[in-house]
Amino acid sequence: MAQALVEALAVVFPTWCAGCDEVDVSLCDACRAGLAAQPVRRHLGNALEVRSALRFEGVAARVLRALKEEGRTGLARPLGHAMAAAWVYDDAVAVPVPSSRASMRRRGFAATELLTKRAGLRTARLLVPARRAADQRGLSRTERMANMSGAFVARPAEGVRVVLIDDVVTTGATLLDARRALRDAGAIVLGAVTAMDTPRRRRTE
């Protein structure tokens, strides 16, 4: 009966694998295996260490796009599980980088905050957008840094040990400004964790 119900629902609400388009499954076994964490580390300017669970390519990139652009929020669970493998910090709280107001209106949810929750991390909403930044896509590294400069403010956090959380790191402009805001508020920023790292060959320098 359970199988019959699944088949009936598939007719009314068709679904497909976010990684490979196999029908009647939101994430097939092969693509789920492709989301097994393979943590990588990168140091941004001013010695901010970023630990990422996956590379932003192939199946992982398609699944993240399905989460963010198609609203397939169930995919946050396997992505969050992968992100948890990149968390190595004791006695620290996770601070998600907030989504822009435009993204929230378009999607109806904050992707990074959802990923943080699905990773099972203790969370503090300390960051607040200070102004509207332009879309980062298509900008050079220098343009991204200028675009994000002063983009965030933080609530008072004197002496609080925090780790920044974001979905993807490319040039690191967003994370660096978020760290600046948290430090200005008195927080101790230990590093950053992201679901994915954009491979170097794709970064816009």
PDB file of C-alpha atoms in Angstrom:
ATOM      1  CA  MET A   1       0.000   0.000   0.000  1.00  0.00           C
ATOM      2  CA  ALA A   2       2.854   2.342   0.793  1.00  0.00           C
ATOM      3  CA  GLN A   3       4.366   1.844  -2.657  1.00  0.00           C
ATOM      4  CA  ALA A   4       0.990   2.398  -4.279  1.00  0.00           C
ATOM      5  CA  LEU A   5       0.617   5.655  -2.360  1.00  0.00           C
ATOM      6  CA  VAL A   6       4.083   6.815  -3.470  1.00  0.00           C
ATOM      7  CA  GLU A   7       3.211   6.034  -7.101  1.00  0.00           C
ATOM      8  CA  ALA A   8      -0.116   7.844  -6.829  1.00  0.00           C
ATOM      9  CA  LEU A   9       1.510  10.924  -5.339  1.00  0.00           C
ATOM     10  CA  ALA A  10       4.141  10.893  -8.085  1.00  0.00           C
ATOM     11  CA  VAL A  11       1.368  11.268 -10.655  1.00  0.00           C
ATOM     12  CA  VAL A  12      -0.225  14.202  -8.846  1.00  0.00           C
ATOM     13  CA  PHE A  13       3.010  15.806  -7.618  1.00  0.00           C
ATOM     14  CA  PRO A  14       5.775  14.684 -10.000  1.00  0.00           C
ATOM     15  CA  THR A  15       9.321  14.950  -8.710  1.00  0.00           C
ATOM     16  CA  TRP A  16      12.792  14.267 -10.002  1.00  0.00           C
ATOM     17  CA  CYS A  17      16.297  13.914  -8.639  1.00  0.00           C
ATOM     18  CA  ALA A  18      17.884  17.314  -8.076  1.00  0.00           C
ATOM     19  CA  GLY A  19      21.257  15.918  -9.075  1.00  0.00           C
ATOM     20  CA  CYS A  20      20.531  13.885 -12.218  1.00  0.00           C
ATOM     21  CA  ASP A  21      16.808  14.279 -13.075  1.00  0.00           C
ATOM     22  CA  GLU A  22      15.889  10.652 -12.356  1.00  0.00           C
ATOM     23  CA  VAL A  23      12.111  10.639 -12.014  1.00  0.00           C
ATOM     24  CA  ASP A  24      10.015   9.945  -8.914  1.00  0.00           C
ATOM     25  CA  VAL A  25      12.789  10.623  -6.398  1.00  0.00           C
ATOM     26  CA  SER A  26      13.960  13.929  -4.941  1.00  0.00           C
ATOM     27  CA  LEU A  27      17.537  12.678  -4.599  1.00  0.00           C
ATOM     28  CA  CYS A  28      18.663   9.318  -5.942  1.00  0.00           C
ATOM     29  CA  ASP A  29      21.094   7.089  -4.056  1.00  0.00           C
ATOM     30  CA  ALA A  30      23.987   7.883  -6.390  1.00  0.00           C
ATOM     31  CA  CYS A  31      23.546  11.650  -6.073  1.00  0.00           C
ATOM     32  CA  ARG A  32      23.042  11.386  -2.325  1.00  0.00           C
ATOM     33  CA  ALA A  33      26.386   9.581  -2.165  1.00  0.00           C
ATOM     34  CA  GLY A  34      27.842  12.443  -4.198  1.00  0.00           C
ATOM     35  CA  LEU A  35      27.011  14.787  -1.326  1.00  0.00           C
ATOM     36  CA  ALA A  36      29.274  12.952   1.114  1.00  0.00           C
ATOM     37  CA  ALA A  37      31.465  15.622   2.684  1.00  0.00           C
ATOM     38  CA  GLN A  38      34.968  16.118   1.315  1.00  0.00           C
ATOM     39  CA  PRO A  39      36.055  19.079   3.446  1.00  0.00           C
ATOM     40  CA  VAL A  40      38.506  21.599   2.013  1.00  0.00           C
ATOM     41  CA  ARG A  41      40.185  24.572   3.671  1.00  0.00           C
ATOM     42  CA  ARG A  42      40.988  27.978   2.291  1.00  0.00           C
ATOM     43  CA  HIS A  43      42.442  31.121   3.844  1.00  0.00           C
ATOM     44  CA  LEU A  44      40.999  34.445   2.783  1.00  0.00           C
ATOM     45  CA  GLY A  45      42.719  37.786   3.146  1.00  0.00           C
ATOM     46  CA  ASN A  46      43.521  38.802   6.698  1.00  0.00           C
ATOM     47  CA  ALA A  47      43.804  35.145   7.765  1.00  0.00           C
ATOM     48  CA  LEU A  48      40.157  34.081   7.824  1.00  0.00           C
ATOM     49  CA  GLU A  49      40.075  30.286   7.555  1.00  0.00           C
ATOM     50  CA  VAL A  50      37.104  28.889   5.640  1.00  0.00           C
ATOM     51  CA  ARG A  51      36.195  25.213   5.854  1.00  0.00           C
ATOM     52  CA  SER A  52      33.857  23.962   3.122  1.00  0.00           C
ATOM     53  CA  ALA A  53      32.114  20.608   2.969  1.00  0.00           C
ATOM     54  CA  LEU A  54      31.961  20.245  -0.826  1.00  0.00           C
ATOM     55  CA  ARG A  55      33.110  21.758  -4.098  1.00  0.00           C
ATOM     56  CA  PHE A  56      30.541  23.852  -5.931  1.00  0.00           C
ATOM     57  CA  GLU A  57      30.424  21.698  -9.044  1.00  0.00           C
ATOM     58  CA  GLY A  58      28.588  18.721 -10.532  1.00  0.00           C
ATOM     59  CA  VAL A  59      25.862  17.124  -8.437  1.00  0.00           C
ATOM     60  CA  ALA A  60      26.542  19.295  -5.391  1.00  0.00           C
ATOM     61  CA  ALA A  61      26.094  22.524  -7.366  1.00  0.00           C
ATOM     62  CA  ARG A  62      22.880  21.292  -8.972  1.00  0.00           C
ATOM     63  CA  VAL A  63      21.433  20.273  -5.614  1.00  0.00           C
ATOM     64  CA  LEU A  64      22.249  23.627  -4.023  1.00  0.00           C
ATOM     65  CA  ARG A  65      20.699  25.487  -6.962  1.00  0.00           C
ATOM     66  CA  ALA A  66      17.566  23.345  -6.623  1.00  0.00           C
ATOM     67  CA  LEU A  67      17.346  24.295  -2.962  1.00  0.00           C
ATOM     68  CA  LYS A  68      17.846  28.013  -3.533  1.00  0.00           C
ATOM     69  CA  GLU A  69      16.176  28.634  -6.875  1.00  0.00           C
ATOM     70  CA  GLU A  70      13.457  25.970  -6.947  1.00  0.00           C
ATOM     71  CA  GLY A  71      12.553  26.097  -3.266  1.00  0.00           C
ATOM     72  CA  ARG A  72      13.208  22.384  -2.706  1.00  0.00           C
ATOM     73  CA  THR A  73      13.838  22.838   0.998  1.00  0.00           C
ATOM     74  CA  GLY A  74      14.009  19.099   1.726  1.00  0.00           C
ATOM     75  CA  LEU A  75      17.445  19.135   0.097  1.00  0.00           C
ATOM     76  CA  ALA A  76      18.770  21.223   2.986  1.00  0.00           C
ATOM     77  CA  ARG A  77      18.966  18.091   5.129  1.00  0.00           C
ATOM     78  CA  PRO A  78      21.670  16.192   3.151  1.00  0.00           C
ATOM     79  CA  LEU A  79      23.516  19.447   2.481  1.00  0.00           C
ATOM     80  CA  GLY A  80      23.392  20.372   6.157  1.00  0.00           C
ATOM     81  CA  HIS A  81      24.632  16.911   7.092  1.00  0.00           C
ATOM     82  CA  ALA A  82      27.636  17.446   4.810  1.00  0.00           C
ATOM     83  CA  MET A  83      28.253  20.902   6.283  1.00  0.00           C
ATOM     84  CA  ALA A  84      28.311  19.469   9.798  1.00  0.00           C
ATOM     85  CA  ALA A  85      31.370  17.428   8.807  1.00  0.00           C
ATOM     86  CA  ALA A  86      33.287  20.656   8.198  1.00  0.00           C
ATOM     87  CA  TRP A  87      32.510  21.999  11.693  1.00  0.00           C
ATOM     88  CA  VAL A  88      35.521  21.541  13.981  1.00  0.00           C
ATOM     89  CA  TYR A  89      34.878  24.235  16.563  1.00  0.00           C
ATOM     90  CA  ASP A  90      34.144  23.661  20.254  1.00  0.00           C
ATOM     91  CA  ASP A  91      32.423  26.218  22.425  1.00  0.00           C
ATOM     92  CA  ALA A  92      31.373  28.479  19.543  1.00  0.00           C
ATOM     93  CA  VAL A  93      28.081  29.533  18.026  1.00  0.00           C
ATOM     94  CA  ALA A  94      27.262  29.534  14.330  1.00  0.00           C
ATOM     95  CA  VAL A  95      26.322  32.885  12.813  1.00  0.00           C
ATOM     96  CA  PRO A  96      24.585  32.539   9.445  1.00  0.00           C
ATOM     97  CA  VAL A  97      25.215  35.272   6.904  1.00  0.00           C
ATOM     98  CA  PRO A  98      21.726  36.775   6.408  1.00  0.00           C
ATOM     99  CA  SER A  99      19.980  36.660   3.052  1.00  0.00           C
ATOM    100  CA  SER A 100      19.191  39.925   1.334  1.00  0.00           C
ATOM    101  CA  ARG A 101      15.652  41.230   1.576  1.00  0.00           C
ATOM    102  CA  ALA A 102      15.243  40.639  -2.163  1.00  0.00           C
ATOM    103  CA  SER A 103      16.275  36.987  -1.793  1.00  0.00           C
ATOM    104  CA  MET A 104      13.901  36.500   1.109  1.00  0.00           C
ATOM    105  CA  ARG A 105      11.016  37.936  -0.904  1.00  0.00           C
ATOM    106  CA  ARG A 106      11.879  35.758  -3.901  1.00  0.00           C
ATOM    107  CA  ARG A 107      12.458  32.485  -2.052  1.00  0.00           C
ATOM    108  CA  GLY A 108      10.389  32.839   1.072  1.00  0.00           C
ATOM    109  CA  PHE A 109      13.171  31.373   3.251  1.00  0.00           C
ATOM    110  CA  ALA A 110      16.777  32.052   4.242  1.00  0.00           C
ATOM    111  CA  ALA A 111      18.865  29.306   2.632  1.00  0.00           C
ATOM    112  CA  THR A 112      21.944  29.714   4.818  1.00  0.00           C
ATOM    113  CA  GLU A 113      19.944  29.761   8.017  1.00  0.00           C
ATOM    114  CA  LEU A 114      18.081  26.625   6.940  1.00  0.00           C
ATOM    115  CA  LEU A 115      21.363  24.855   6.164  1.00  0.00           C
ATOM    116  CA  THR A 116      22.734  25.862   9.565  1.00  0.00           C
ATOM    117  CA  LYS A 117      19.668  24.438  11.288  1.00  0.00           C
ATOM    118  CA  ARG A 118      19.852  21.179   9.320  1.00  0.00           C
ATOM    119  CA  ALA A 119      23.536  20.881  10.249  1.00  0.00           C
ATOM    120  CA  GLY A 120      22.437  20.835  13.897  1.00  0.00           C
ATOM    121  CA  LEU A 121      24.567  23.815  14.871  1.00  0.00           C
ATOM    122  CA  ARG A 122      23.892  26.154  17.776  1.00  0.00           C
ATOM    123  CA  THR A 123      22.908  29.395  16.097  1.00  0.00           C
ATOM    124  CA  ALA A 124      22.916  33.096  16.920  1.00  0.00           C
ATOM    125  CA  ARG A 125      21.368  35.678  14.596  1.00  0.00           C
ATOM    126  CA  LEU A 126      23.912  38.401  15.167  1.00  0.00           C
ATOM    127  CA  LEU A 127      24.285  39.823  11.656  1.00  0.00           C
ATOM    128  CA  VAL A 128      21.893  42.294  10.048  1.00  0.00           C
ATOM    129  CA  PRO A 129      22.085  43.742   6.504  1.00  0.00           C
ATOM    130  CA  ALA A 130      23.112  47.393   6.765  1.00  0.00           C
ATOM    131  CA  ARG A 131      22.377  48.314   3.181  1.00  0.00           C
ATOM    132  CA  ARG A 132      21.359  46.774  -0.103  1.00  0.00           C
ATOM    133  CA  ALA A 133      24.281  45.260  -2.024  1.00  0.00           C
ATOM    134  CA  ALA A 134      24.207  44.565  -5.751  1.00  0.00           C
ATOM    135  CA  ASP A 135      24.051  41.012  -7.106  1.00  0.00           C
ATOM    136  CA  GLN A 136      27.575  39.577  -6.848  1.00  0.00           C
ATOM    137  CA  ARG A 137      27.300  37.460  -9.985  1.00  0.00           C
ATOM    138  CA  GLY A 138      29.454  38.730 -12.819  1.00  0.00           C
ATOM    139  CA  LEU A 139      31.544  41.017 -10.618  1.00  0.00           C
ATOM    140  CA  SER A 140      35.316  40.818 -10.391  1.00  0.00           C
ATOM    141  CA  ARG A 141      37.035  40.148  -7.073  1.00  0.00           C
ATOM    142  CA  THR A 142      37.778  43.847  -6.604  1.00  0.00           C
ATOM    143  CA  GLU A 143      34.193  44.784  -7.478  1.00  0.00           C
ATOM    144  CA  ARG A 144      32.833  42.185  -5.045  1.00  0.00           C
ATOM    145  CA  MET A 145      34.950  43.559  -2.219  1.00  0.00           C
ATOM    146  CA  ALA A 146      33.731  47.096  -2.912  1.00  0.00           C
ATOM    147  CA  ASN A 147      30.129  45.917  -3.289  1.00  0.00           C
ATOM    148  CA  MET A 148      30.114  44.167   0.094  1.00  0.00           C
ATOM    149  CA  SER A 149      32.066  46.775   2.031  1.00  0.00           C
ATOM    150  CA  GLY A 150      29.869  47.914   4.917  1.00  0.00           C
ATOM    151  CA  ALA A 151      27.062  45.550   3.930  1.00  0.00           C
ATOM    152  CA  PHE A 152      26.515  44.229   7.478  1.00  0.00           C
ATOM    153  CA  VAL A 153      26.188  45.401  11.033  1.00  0.00           C
ATOM    154  CA  ALA A 154      26.128  43.137  14.070  1.00  0.00           C
ATOM    155  CA  ARG A 155      24.268  43.093  17.344  1.00  0.00           C
ATOM    156  CA  PRO A 156      26.385  43.491  20.505  1.00  0.00           C
ATOM    157  CA  ALA A 157      28.464  40.351  20.999  1.00  0.00           C
ATOM    158  CA  GLU A 158      31.321  41.256  23.327  1.00  0.00           C
ATOM    159  CA  GLY A 159      33.532  38.208  23.901  1.00  0.00           C
ATOM    160  CA  VAL A 160      31.220  35.773  22.078  1.00  0.00           C
ATOM    161  CA  ARG A 161      33.112  33.082  20.140  1.00  0.00           C
ATOM    162  CA  VAL A 162      31.510  32.736  16.716  1.00  0.00           C
ATOM    163  CA  VAL A 163      31.927  30.947  13.396  1.00  0.00           C
ATOM    164  CA  LEU A 164      30.455  32.430  10.233  1.00  0.00           C
ATOM    165  CA  ILE A 165      28.193  30.252   8.066  1.00  0.00           C
ATOM    166  CA  ASP A 166      27.387  30.727   4.380  1.00  0.00           C
ATOM    167  CA  ASP A 167      26.221  28.509   1.543  1.00  0.00           C
ATOM    168  CA  VAL A 168      29.079  29.152  -0.922  1.00  0.00           C
ATOM    169  CA  VAL A 169      32.414  30.949  -0.754  1.00  0.00           C
ATOM    170  CA  THR A 170      33.773  32.424  -3.990  1.00  0.00           C
ATOM    171  CA  THR A 171      36.069  35.418  -3.472  1.00  0.00           C
ATOM    172  CA  GLY A 172      35.192  35.669   0.214  1.00  0.00           C
ATOM    173  CA  ALA A 173      33.968  39.289   0.045  1.00  0.00           C
ATOM    174  CA  THR A 174      30.755  38.517   1.922  1.00  0.00           C
ATOM    175  CA  LEU A 175      32.478  36.573   4.699  1.00  0.00           C
ATOM    176  CA  LEU A 176      35.167  39.204   5.188  1.00  0.00           C
ATOM    177  CA  ASP A 177      32.655  42.015   5.634  1.00  0.00           C
ATOM    178  CA  ALA A 178      30.571  39.838   7.960  1.00  0.00           C
ATOM    179  CA  ARG A 179      33.689  39.200  10.054  1.00  0.00           C
ATOM    180  CA  ARG A 180      34.420  42.930  10.127  1.00  0.00           C
ATOM    181  CA  ALA A 181      30.909  43.652  11.441  1.00  0.00           C
ATOM    182  CA  LEU A 182      31.134  40.963  14.125  1.00  0.00           C
ATOM    183  CA  ARG A 183      34.546  42.135  15.285  1.00  0.00           C
ATOM    184  CA  ASP A 184      33.243  45.697  15.497  1.00  0.00           C
ATOM    185  CA  ALA A 185      30.507  44.336  17.792  1.00  0.00           C
ATOM    186  CA  GLY A 186      33.100  42.672  20.050  1.00  0.00           C
ATOM    187  CA  ALA A 187      32.794  39.068  18.852  1.00  0.00           C
ATOM    188  CA  ILE A 188      35.738  36.675  18.542  1.00  0.00           C
ATOM    189  CA  VAL A 189      35.547  35.227  15.021  1.00  0.00           C
ATOM    190  CA  LEU A 190      37.222  31.816  14.890  1.00  0.00           C
ATOM    191  CA  GLY A 191      36.635  31.105  11.212  1.00  0.00           C
ATOM    192  CA  ALA A 192      33.921  30.288   8.697  1.00  0.00           C
ATOM    193  CA  VAL A 193      32.148  27.174   7.442  1.00  0.00           C
ATOM    194  CA  THR A 194      30.344  26.912   4.115  1.00  0.00           C
ATOM    195  CA  ALA A 195      28.447  24.181   2.374  1.00  0.00           C
ATOM    196  CA  MET A 196      30.540  24.642  -0.765  1.00  0.00           C
ATOM    197  CA  ASP A 197      33.690  26.217  -2.120  1.00  0.00           C
ATOM    198  CA  THR A 198      33.825  27.516  -5.684  1.00  0.00           C
ATOM    199  CA  PRO A 199      36.721  25.786  -7.476  1.00  0.00           C
ATOM    200  CA  ARG A 200      39.630  28.140  -8.138  1.00  0.00           C
ATOM    201  CA  ARG A 201      39.372  27.834 -11.909  1.00  0.00           C
ATOM    202  CA  ARG A 202      35.872  29.334 -11.735  1.00  0.00           C
ATOM    203  CA  ARG A 203      36.562  32.176  -9.347  1.00  0.00           C
ATOM    204  CA  THR A 204      36.245  35.640 -10.788  1.00  0.00           C
ATOM    205  CA  GLU A 205      39.431  37.410  -9.850  1.00  0.00           C
TER     206      GLU A 205
END
